[in-house]
Short mmCIF file of C-alpha atoms and ligand atoms in Angstrom, two decimals:
data_model
loop_
_atom_site.label_atom_id
_atom_site.label_comp_id
_atom_site.label_asym_id
_atom_site.label_seq_id
_atom_site.Cartn_x
_atom_site.Cartn_y
_atom_site.Cartn_z
CA MET K 1 -3.30 -3.30 8.04
CA ALA K 2 -0.39 -0.87 8.07
CA ASN K 3 -0.91 2.52 6.41
CA ALA K 4 1.41 4.26 3.94
CA HIS K 5 3.33 5.97 6.76
CA ALA K 6 3.80 2.77 8.75
CA ARG K 7 5.00 1.00 5.60
CA SER K 8 7.46 3.66 4.52
CA GLY K 9 8.07 6.24 7.28
CA MET K 10 6.54 8.93 5.05
CA THR K 11 2.88 9.87 4.60
CA MET K 12 1.43 10.04 1.10
CA LEU K 13 1.09 13.79 1.49
CA GLU K 14 4.74 14.17 2.50
CA GLY K 15 5.63 12.13 -0.58
CA VAL K 16 3.56 14.30 -2.92
CA HIS K 17 4.99 17.48 -1.36
CA PHE K 18 8.51 16.10 -1.80
CA ASN K 19 7.84 15.68 -5.53
CA PHE K 20 6.10 19.05 -5.79
CA ASP K 21 8.85 20.99 -3.97
CA ASP K 22 11.57 19.40 -6.06
CA ALA K 23 9.82 20.20 -9.36
CA ALA K 24 8.69 23.70 -8.30
CA GLN K 25 12.24 24.61 -7.31
CA ARG K 26 13.65 23.32 -10.58
CA LEU K 27 11.05 25.47 -12.37
CA GLY K 28 11.98 28.48 -10.26
CA LEU K 29 8.34 29.07 -9.29
CA ASP K 30 7.59 32.09 -7.13
CA PRO K 31 7.37 30.86 -3.49
CA ALA K 32 3.90 32.39 -3.06
CA ILE K 33 2.64 30.54 -6.16
CA GLN K 34 4.21 27.37 -4.77
CA THR K 35 2.19 27.77 -1.58
CA LEU K 36 -0.96 28.47 -3.57
CA LEU K 37 -0.49 25.32 -5.65
CA LYS K 38 0.33 23.15 -2.66
CA ILE K 39 -2.68 23.95 -0.48
CA PRO K 40 -6.04 22.52 -1.59
CA TYR K 41 -8.66 25.01 -2.78
CA ARG K 42 -11.36 23.43 -0.61
CA GLN K 43 -11.73 20.36 1.57
CA VAL K 44 -14.72 19.00 3.42
CA GLN K 45 -15.10 16.29 6.02
CA VAL K 46 -18.58 14.87 6.53
CA GLU K 47 -20.26 12.38 8.82
CA VAL K 48 -21.77 9.41 7.04
CA PRO K 49 -24.30 7.75 9.38
CA ILE K 50 -25.99 4.56 8.20
CA TYR K 51 -28.03 1.79 9.75
CA ARG K 52 -26.26 -1.56 9.41
CA ASP K 53 -28.34 -4.54 8.31
CA ASN K 54 -28.64 -5.57 11.97
CA GLY K 55 -30.33 -2.25 12.83
CA GLN K 56 -27.28 -0.75 14.55
CA LEU K 57 -26.33 2.86 13.75
CA GLU K 58 -22.76 3.29 12.50
CA VAL K 59 -21.11 6.64 11.74
CA TYR K 60 -18.31 6.77 9.15
CA ARG K 61 -16.15 9.71 8.10
CA GLY K 62 -16.11 10.91 4.50
CA TYR K 63 -13.86 13.40 2.71
CA ARG K 64 -13.78 15.38 -0.53
CA VAL K 65 -10.78 17.50 -1.40
CA GLN K 66 -10.79 19.90 -4.36
CA HIS K 67 -7.14 20.59 -4.90
CA ASP K 68 -6.94 22.93 -7.89
CA GLY K 69 -9.51 23.95 -10.49
CA ALA K 70 -7.58 26.48 -12.59
CA ARG K 71 -7.73 24.26 -15.70
CA GLY K 72 -11.33 23.04 -15.34
CA PRO K 73 -13.83 21.21 -13.11
CA TYR K 74 -12.35 19.23 -10.22
CA LYS K 75 -11.96 15.56 -11.11
CA GLY K 76 -11.02 12.53 -9.04
CA GLY K 77 -12.11 9.19 -7.67
CA ILE K 78 -13.77 8.10 -4.45
CA ARG K 79 -12.00 5.48 -2.34
CA TYR K 80 -13.54 3.25 0.35
CA HIS K 81 -10.75 1.96 2.56
CA PRO K 82 -9.90 1.52 6.26
CA GLU K 83 -6.75 3.64 5.66
CA ALA K 84 -8.59 6.49 3.90
CA ASN K 85 -8.18 9.77 5.78
CA MET K 86 -8.15 13.49 5.04
CA GLU K 87 -4.40 13.70 4.61
CA GLU K 88 -4.28 10.79 2.18
CA VAL K 89 -7.18 12.24 0.19
CA GLN K 90 -5.32 15.58 0.01
CA ALA K 91 -2.30 13.78 -1.40
CA LEU K 92 -4.36 11.92 -3.98
CA ALA K 93 -6.23 15.10 -4.97
CA SER K 94 -2.93 16.85 -5.57
CA ILE K 95 -1.71 13.94 -7.74
CA MET K 96 -4.91 14.34 -9.80
CA THR K 97 -4.14 18.03 -10.44
CA TRP K 98 -0.72 17.24 -11.93
CA LYS K 99 -2.07 14.19 -13.79
CA THR K 100 -4.95 15.95 -15.57
CA ALA K 101 -2.60 18.78 -16.52
CA LEU K 102 0.09 16.38 -17.75
CA VAL K 103 -2.30 14.62 -20.14
CA ASN K 104 -3.76 18.02 -21.00
CA LEU K 105 -7.39 17.43 -20.02
CA PRO K 106 -9.62 20.42 -19.21
CA PHE K 107 -9.96 19.30 -15.58
CA GLY K 108 -8.50 20.13 -12.19
CA GLY K 109 -7.73 17.68 -9.41
CA ALA K 110 -9.86 16.25 -6.60
CA LYS K 111 -10.27 13.09 -4.59
CA GLY K 112 -12.71 11.64 -2.09
CA GLY K 113 -12.88 8.83 0.38
CA VAL K 114 -14.76 7.19 3.20
CA THR K 115 -12.93 5.48 6.07
CA CYS K 116 -14.58 2.08 6.15
CA ASN K 117 -13.87 -1.56 5.47
CA PRO K 118 -16.05 -2.35 2.46
CA ARG K 119 -15.28 -6.05 2.84
CA GLU K 120 -17.38 -6.00 6.02
CA LEU K 121 -20.34 -4.23 4.39
CA SER K 122 -23.21 -5.85 2.50
CA GLN K 123 -24.34 -4.47 -0.89
CA ALA K 124 -27.34 -2.83 0.82
CA GLU K 125 -25.04 -1.20 3.40
CA LEU K 126 -22.67 -0.01 0.65
CA GLU K 127 -25.63 1.53 -1.17
CA ARG K 128 -26.79 3.38 1.98
CA LEU K 129 -23.20 4.53 2.65
CA THR K 130 -22.82 5.82 -0.91
CA ARG K 131 -26.17 7.60 -0.95
CA THR K 132 -25.55 9.28 2.43
CA PHE K 133 -22.02 10.33 1.44
CA THR K 134 -23.39 11.77 -1.82
CA GLN K 135 -26.02 13.79 0.08
CA ARG K 136 -23.34 15.15 2.39
CA ILE K 137 -21.05 16.35 -0.44
CA ASP K 138 -23.94 17.35 -2.74
CA LEU K 139 -23.25 21.06 -2.18
CA ILE K 140 -19.77 20.99 -3.65
CA ILE K 141 -20.03 18.55 -6.56
CA GLY K 142 -21.60 19.32 -9.96
CA VAL K 143 -21.36 18.46 -13.67
CA TYR K 144 -19.27 21.60 -14.34
CA ASN K 145 -17.81 21.80 -10.85
CA ASP K 146 -16.57 18.50 -9.43
CA ILE K 147 -17.02 15.05 -11.00
CA PRO K 148 -16.30 11.90 -8.91
CA ALA K 149 -15.24 8.51 -10.34
CA PRO K 150 -14.38 5.05 -8.98
CA ASP K 151 -11.14 4.30 -7.13
CA MET K 152 -10.15 1.58 -4.65
CA ASN K 153 -13.15 -0.53 -3.61
CA THR K 154 -15.65 1.53 -5.59
CA ASN K 155 -16.92 0.64 -9.04
CA ALA K 156 -19.57 1.29 -11.71
CA GLN K 157 -22.34 0.28 -9.29
CA THR K 158 -21.09 2.82 -6.71
CA MET K 159 -21.20 5.51 -9.42
CA ALA K 160 -24.75 4.47 -10.41
CA TRP K 161 -25.91 5.03 -6.80
CA MET K 162 -24.06 8.37 -6.60
CA MET K 163 -25.61 9.56 -9.85
CA ASP K 164 -29.10 8.46 -8.83
CA GLU K 165 -28.80 10.18 -5.44
CA TYR K 166 -27.52 13.39 -7.02
CA GLU K 167 -30.29 13.36 -9.66
CA ARG K 168 -32.99 13.20 -6.95
CA ARG K 169 -32.21 16.85 -6.22
CA HIS K 170 -30.82 18.10 -9.49
CA GLY K 171 -32.64 16.13 -12.20
CA TYR K 172 -31.01 14.35 -15.15
CA SER K 173 -27.24 14.83 -14.79
CA PRO K 174 -25.29 11.84 -16.13
CA GLY K 175 -22.11 13.95 -16.26
CA ILE K 176 -22.03 14.16 -12.45
CA VAL K 177 -19.89 11.00 -12.24
CA THR K 178 -17.73 8.98 -14.61
CA GLY K 179 -17.08 5.26 -14.53
CA LYS K 180 -20.85 4.60 -14.60
CA PRO K 181 -22.42 1.49 -16.12
CA ILE K 182 -22.78 1.87 -19.90
CA ASP K 183 -26.57 1.43 -19.54
CA LEU K 184 -26.67 4.65 -17.50
CA GLY K 185 -24.54 6.80 -19.80
CA GLY K 186 -21.13 5.31 -19.03
CA SER K 187 -18.50 5.11 -21.74
CA LYS K 188 -17.33 2.12 -23.66
CA CYS K 189 -13.76 1.21 -22.64
CA ARG K 190 -13.84 3.15 -19.32
CA GLU K 191 -13.56 0.10 -17.09
CA GLN K 192 -10.40 -1.13 -18.81
CA ALA K 193 -8.91 2.30 -19.51
CA THR K 194 -6.46 2.65 -16.61
CA GLY K 195 -4.91 -0.77 -17.29
CA GLN K 196 -4.88 -0.08 -21.02
CA GLY K 197 -3.04 3.19 -20.41
CA VAL K 198 -0.53 1.42 -18.16
CA ALA K 199 0.17 -1.06 -20.97
CA ILE K 200 0.58 1.77 -23.51
CA CYS K 201 3.19 3.32 -21.19
CA SER K 202 5.05 0.00 -20.79
CA ARG K 203 5.09 -0.40 -24.58
CA GLU K 204 6.31 3.18 -25.16
CA ALA K 205 9.00 2.81 -22.49
CA MET K 206 10.20 -0.45 -24.08
CA LYS K 207 10.19 1.25 -27.48
CA ARG K 208 12.58 3.93 -26.15
CA LEU K 209 14.90 1.10 -25.06
CA GLY K 210 14.71 -0.36 -28.57
CA GLU K 211 12.54 -3.28 -27.41
CA THR K 212 8.93 -4.52 -27.50
CA LEU K 213 6.62 -6.13 -24.95
CA GLU K 214 6.79 -9.48 -26.76
CA GLY K 215 8.00 -12.16 -24.32
CA LYS K 216 8.73 -9.69 -21.50
CA THR K 217 8.05 -11.00 -17.98
CA VAL K 218 5.53 -8.93 -16.03
CA VAL K 219 4.65 -8.96 -12.31
CA VAL K 220 1.48 -7.19 -11.13
CA GLN K 221 0.60 -6.34 -7.53
CA GLY K 222 -3.17 -5.92 -6.98
CA PHE K 223 -5.74 -7.67 -9.15
CA GLY K 224 -8.66 -5.25 -8.99
CA ASN K 225 -9.75 -2.94 -11.79
CA VAL K 226 -6.29 -1.57 -12.58
CA GLY K 227 -4.24 -4.72 -11.91
CA SER K 228 -6.43 -7.18 -13.81
CA ASN K 229 -6.76 -4.93 -16.87
CA THR K 230 -3.06 -4.11 -16.76
CA ALA K 231 -2.27 -7.82 -16.79
CA ARG K 232 -4.78 -8.41 -19.61
CA PHE K 233 -3.39 -5.69 -21.90
CA HIS K 234 0.21 -6.76 -21.31
CA ALA K 235 -0.68 -10.36 -22.15
CA LYS K 236 -2.52 -9.12 -25.26
CA SER K 237 0.71 -7.41 -26.36
CA GLY K 238 2.65 -10.67 -26.07
CA ALA K 239 4.14 -10.18 -22.59
CA LYS K 240 4.21 -13.03 -20.06
CA VAL K 241 2.39 -12.24 -16.80
CA ILE K 242 4.27 -14.48 -14.37
CA ALA K 243 2.96 -13.28 -10.98
CA VAL K 244 -0.08 -11.44 -9.64
CA SER K 245 -1.43 -10.77 -6.16
CA ASP K 246 -4.27 -9.31 -4.15
CA VAL K 247 -4.73 -8.38 -0.50
CA GLU K 248 -4.53 -12.07 0.50
CA GLY K 249 -1.18 -12.76 -1.24
CA GLY K 250 0.20 -13.69 -4.63
CA ILE K 251 0.62 -16.53 -7.11
CA LEU K 252 3.45 -17.36 -9.45
CA ASN K 253 3.62 -19.22 -12.75
CA PRO K 254 7.03 -18.80 -14.43
CA GLY K 255 5.51 -20.01 -17.72
CA GLY K 256 3.01 -17.12 -17.71
CA PHE K 257 -0.67 -17.08 -16.72
CA ASP K 258 -3.68 -17.29 -19.00
CA VAL K 259 -4.85 -13.87 -17.80
CA ASP K 260 -8.41 -14.20 -19.16
CA ALA K 261 -8.84 -17.43 -17.18
CA LEU K 262 -7.42 -15.71 -14.09
CA ILE K 263 -9.90 -12.85 -14.46
CA ALA K 264 -12.79 -15.31 -14.89
CA TRP K 265 -11.59 -17.05 -11.68
CA LYS K 266 -11.57 -13.73 -9.82
CA ASN K 267 -14.99 -12.79 -11.22
CA ASP K 268 -16.33 -16.06 -9.78
CA ARG K 269 -15.17 -14.69 -6.39
CA LYS K 270 -12.69 -17.53 -5.95
CA PRO K 271 -9.50 -16.73 -3.94
CA LEU K 272 -6.53 -15.97 -6.19
CA ALA K 273 -4.39 -18.14 -3.91
CA ASP K 274 -6.45 -21.23 -4.85
CA TYR K 275 -5.84 -20.80 -8.59
CA PRO K 276 -4.81 -24.23 -9.91
CA GLY K 277 -1.26 -24.88 -11.06
CA ALA K 278 0.27 -21.79 -9.44
CA LYS K 279 2.75 -21.43 -6.60
CA ARG K 280 1.68 -19.24 -3.68
CA ILE K 281 3.92 -16.30 -2.82
CA THR K 282 3.62 -13.35 -0.45
CA ASN K 283 3.23 -9.74 -1.58
CA ASP K 284 6.76 -9.07 -0.27
CA GLU K 285 8.16 -11.88 -2.40
CA LEU K 286 6.22 -10.60 -5.40
CA LEU K 287 7.78 -7.12 -5.17
CA ALA K 288 11.26 -8.69 -5.15
CA MET K 289 10.69 -11.04 -8.10
CA SER K 290 13.07 -11.07 -10.99
CA CYS K 291 11.16 -9.73 -14.02
CA ASP K 292 11.28 -7.21 -16.85
CA ILE K 293 8.38 -5.04 -15.64
CA LEU K 294 7.05 -4.70 -12.09
CA ILE K 295 3.65 -3.00 -11.93
CA PRO K 296 2.27 -2.13 -8.48
CA CYS K 297 -1.51 -1.64 -8.81
CA ALA K 298 -2.72 -1.65 -5.19
CA LEU K 299 -1.71 0.59 -2.30
CA GLY K 300 0.59 3.57 -1.78
CA HIS K 301 4.24 3.40 -0.60
CA VAL K 302 4.61 -0.36 -0.99
CA ILE K 303 8.17 0.20 -2.27
CA HIS K 304 10.22 2.13 0.26
CA GLU K 305 13.73 2.50 1.70
CA GLY K 306 13.37 -0.88 3.40
CA ASN K 307 12.71 -2.96 0.28
CA ALA K 308 13.70 -0.87 -2.78
CA SER K 309 17.14 -2.49 -2.95
CA SER K 310 15.51 -5.90 -3.36
CA VAL K 311 13.50 -4.82 -6.41
CA ASN K 312 14.70 -7.07 -9.21
CA ALA K 313 12.87 -5.58 -12.20
CA LYS K 314 14.29 -3.72 -15.21
CA MET K 315 11.38 -1.28 -15.18
CA ILE K 316 8.64 -0.21 -12.74
CA VAL K 317 5.38 1.16 -14.14
CA GLU K 318 3.17 2.72 -11.46
CA GLY K 319 -0.41 1.52 -11.95
CA ALA K 320 -1.37 2.56 -8.41
CA ASN K 321 -1.11 6.09 -7.07
CA ALA K 322 2.16 6.72 -5.22
CA PRO K 323 3.24 3.07 -4.87
CA LEU K 324 6.88 4.24 -4.49
CA ILE K 325 8.16 6.52 -1.78
CA PRO K 326 9.84 9.35 -3.78
CA THR K 327 13.21 9.08 -2.04
CA VAL K 328 13.87 5.68 -3.68
CA ASP K 329 13.74 7.11 -7.23
CA LYS K 330 17.39 8.18 -7.24
CA GLY K 331 18.73 4.78 -6.17
CA LEU K 332 16.53 2.98 -8.71
CA LYS K 333 17.74 5.30 -11.47
CA GLU K 334 21.38 4.65 -10.47
CA ARG K 335 20.66 0.92 -10.78
CA GLY K 336 19.32 1.53 -14.30
CA ILE K 337 15.69 0.78 -13.33
CA LEU K 338 13.36 3.02 -15.32
CA VAL K 339 10.31 4.22 -13.32
CA VAL K 340 7.23 5.38 -15.23
CA PRO K 341 5.43 7.56 -12.65
CA ASP K 342 1.77 7.30 -11.61
CA VAL K 343 0.76 10.72 -12.97
CA LEU K 344 1.62 9.40 -16.43
CA ALA K 345 1.20 5.62 -16.18
CA ASN K 346 -2.31 5.48 -14.71
CA ALA K 347 -3.70 8.55 -16.50
CA GLY K 348 -5.64 6.40 -18.99
CA GLY K 349 -8.51 6.15 -16.48
CA VAL K 350 -9.08 9.87 -16.10
CA THR K 351 -8.58 10.31 -19.85
CA VAL K 352 -11.47 8.00 -20.73
CA SER K 353 -13.41 9.55 -17.81
CA TYR K 354 -13.00 12.82 -19.69
CA PHE K 355 -14.33 11.14 -22.86
CA GLU K 356 -17.29 9.84 -20.83
CA TRP K 357 -18.02 13.29 -19.44
CA ALA K 358 -17.72 14.82 -22.93
CA GLN K 359 -20.17 12.22 -24.30
CA ASN K 360 -22.59 13.03 -21.44
CA VAL K 361 -22.53 16.77 -22.02
CA GLN K 362 -22.70 16.30 -25.82
CA GLN K 363 -25.43 13.66 -25.36
CA HIS K 364 -23.69 11.69 -28.07
CA ALA K 365 -21.98 8.32 -27.61
CA TRP K 366 -18.56 7.76 -29.18
CA THR K 367 -17.54 4.49 -30.84
CA GLU K 368 -15.03 2.13 -29.31
CA ALA K 369 -12.64 2.82 -32.18
CA GLN K 370 -12.81 6.58 -31.57
CA ILE K 371 -12.17 6.16 -27.83
CA GLU K 372 -9.26 3.78 -28.36
CA ALA K 373 -7.66 6.04 -30.98
CA GLU K 374 -7.95 9.16 -28.79
CA LEU K 375 -6.66 7.35 -25.69
CA GLU K 376 -3.69 6.06 -27.66
CA SER K 377 -2.93 9.52 -29.03
CA ILE K 378 -3.19 11.32 -25.66
CA MET K 379 -1.12 8.74 -23.77
CA CYS K 380 1.59 8.63 -26.45
CA GLU K 381 1.84 12.40 -26.60
CA ALA K 382 2.10 12.67 -22.80
CA PHE K 383 4.67 9.86 -22.66
CA GLY K 384 6.73 11.54 -25.39
CA ASN K 385 6.64 14.91 -23.61
CA VAL K 386 7.76 13.39 -20.32
CA TYR K 387 10.45 11.22 -21.90
CA ASN K 388 11.85 13.97 -24.11
CA ARG K 389 12.08 16.49 -21.29
CA ALA K 390 14.05 14.00 -19.20
CA ALA K 391 16.24 12.77 -22.08
CA GLY K 392 19.83 13.98 -21.92
CA SER K 393 19.35 15.45 -18.44
CA ASP K 394 19.64 13.99 -14.95
CA LEU K 395 15.85 14.21 -14.47
CA THR K 396 13.82 11.13 -13.60
CA LEU K 397 10.59 10.64 -15.55
CA ARG K 398 8.73 11.60 -12.35
CA GLN K 399 10.58 14.92 -12.09
CA SER K 400 9.92 15.60 -15.74
CA ALA K 401 6.21 14.72 -15.43
CA TYR K 402 5.71 16.86 -12.33
CA MET K 403 7.49 19.79 -14.00
CA ILE K 404 5.20 19.63 -17.05
CA GLY K 405 2.03 19.32 -14.92
CA ILE K 406 2.97 22.05 -12.45
CA GLU K 407 4.07 24.42 -15.21
CA ARG K 408 0.69 24.10 -16.95
CA VAL K 409 -1.34 24.61 -13.76
CA ALA K 410 0.79 27.58 -12.69
CA ARG K 411 0.29 29.16 -16.12
CA ALA K 412 -3.50 28.69 -15.94
CA ARG K 413 -3.56 30.16 -12.44
CA GLN K 414 -1.57 33.19 -13.49
CA LEU K 415 -3.67 33.78 -16.64
CA ARG K 416 -6.86 33.77 -14.56
CA GLY K 417 -5.38 36.13 -12.00
CA ILE K 418 -5.08 35.09 -8.38
P1 NAD A 1 -9.58 -2.08 -6.71
O1 NAD A 1 -10.27 -1.93 -5.42
O2 NAD A 1 -10.37 -2.47 -7.91
O3 NAD A 1 -8.39 -3.16 -6.56
C1 NAD A 1 -7.41 -3.06 -5.58
C2 NAD A 1 -6.61 -4.36 -5.58
O4 NAD A 1 -5.53 -4.23 -4.65
C3 NAD A 1 -7.41 -5.58 -5.13
O5 NAD A 1 -7.02 -6.71 -5.89
C4 NAD A 1 -6.97 -5.77 -3.68
O6 NAD A 1 -7.10 -7.11 -3.22
C5 NAD A 1 -5.51 -5.36 -3.80
N1 NAD A 1 -4.92 -4.99 -2.51
C6 NAD A 1 -5.47 -4.29 -1.50
N2 NAD A 1 -4.63 -4.23 -0.45
C7 NAD A 1 -3.51 -4.89 -0.84
C8 NAD A 1 -2.28 -5.20 -0.19
N3 NAD A 1 -2.05 -4.80 1.05
N4 NAD A 1 -1.36 -5.90 -0.88
C9 NAD A 1 -1.61 -6.33 -2.14
N5 NAD A 1 -2.75 -6.09 -2.80
C10 NAD A 1 -3.69 -5.38 -2.14
O7 NAD A 1 -8.80 -0.70 -6.93
P2 NAD A 1 -8.30 -0.08 -8.31
O8 NAD A 1 -9.37 0.80 -8.84
O9 NAD A 1 -7.74 -1.16 -9.14
O10 NAD A 1 -7.14 0.88 -7.79
C11 NAD A 1 -5.84 0.40 -7.50
C12 NAD A 1 -4.86 1.55 -7.47
O11 NAD A 1 -4.88 2.23 -8.73
C13 NAD A 1 -5.13 2.64 -6.43
O12 NAD A 1 -3.90 3.18 -6.02
C14 NAD A 1 -5.89 3.69 -7.21
O13 NAD A 1 -5.80 4.97 -6.64
C15 NAD A 1 -5.17 3.62 -8.53
N6 NAD A 1 -5.91 4.12 -9.68
C16 NAD A 1 -7.14 3.63 -10.02
C17 NAD A 1 -7.79 4.10 -11.16
C18 NAD A 1 -9.09 3.52 -11.62
O14 NAD A 1 -9.52 3.89 -12.73
N7 NAD A 1 -9.74 2.62 -10.90
C19 NAD A 1 -7.21 5.12 -11.92
C20 NAD A 1 -5.95 5.61 -11.56
C21 NAD A 1 -5.31 5.10 -10.44
#
């Protein structure tokens, strides 16, 4: 499978640095502070040896990057993917720094990953991989230091293994990870939170255009945690989800899918492509579909110089991290396509992760109503800040979002003293 660079001619890190440099220059940040904010605070690469089920020893590479911790403990997910590498993890850790600052959480930014193909690993092998990786990064994570969460190909079960492995050495520490099963101290609403936040952003963006989500056509790439919940919350708001896809390809139903039935189909481990009554399409066709809202929720840099001109949506909301190469923003803006950037659009996940962590350290569970109300309030405030800063200027929402995030982190850094 091609990586972000092969897809777009730009690595994820080059893309993040492009956005950072642009915003930092607009803010007039001191060049030395720019360098400080660009380079990660700490990064580790570890070997992750496990015995496969057939008795063979296999050694994987794992990474944890702590990008910036001026505003609080490092926070970011763990990704299992054949494309995962140190540079990509650096890029994703940096995105986390600007995202947590933008939604004003008391966290810094981090990310982790293991280069592996989880589709080739059994549950027992995934458990051994997770436990060994956790042992190897044990020295640098901690409830008040660095808190992992799920990302691509990791889930609540992965977090349960991480927590259990960490607790073998450190005792009861549910706040060491977020995105855990509720039975182990996880939060209500965490699993759906990223998709819910994406839908809040779509609704707020439509509101600014004087419209609602009712009847709007929505196309979603990726049908994992973020994609399936994004589709569900859009459908709940009256939008019509007309196409979805996963790694195998996509399906189209111009009349709109019954998203709950689609999720049940996926949960039964049936291929999306075999879903009855739908037309099969490729991921490339999906990205070029005529629709009101296109929501990429899978890999990075899927929209690039080679295919941006064929995007036929009125709005793009970035459920995934860095699904657009930054150089296409200008052309999309000129065509009147509003782009809601990842640091804002998918921040619902880390926001409810923060609620989970707060519940763990308080040892007090919040109600669903409380979580939903606080998520709504944080996302709307962040959306408003980003939108208002861009309004009446030539800034894209991405430039505005990066400027707000970077400004806050730079201020925290300076207040602490270098
Ligand atoms: P996931 O593993 O649950 O789902 C990923 C989905 O993408 C799957 O449906 C998979 O089949 C599909 N996919 C993989 N390769 C693809 C390809 N080449 N073309 C089309 N589809 C492909 O992962 P997730 O947790 O939903 O994360 C998706 C994205 O959202 C990632 O960029 C991640 O960093 C970002 N994100 C996740 C969270 C979270 O809370 N899980 C929060 C913020 C951002």
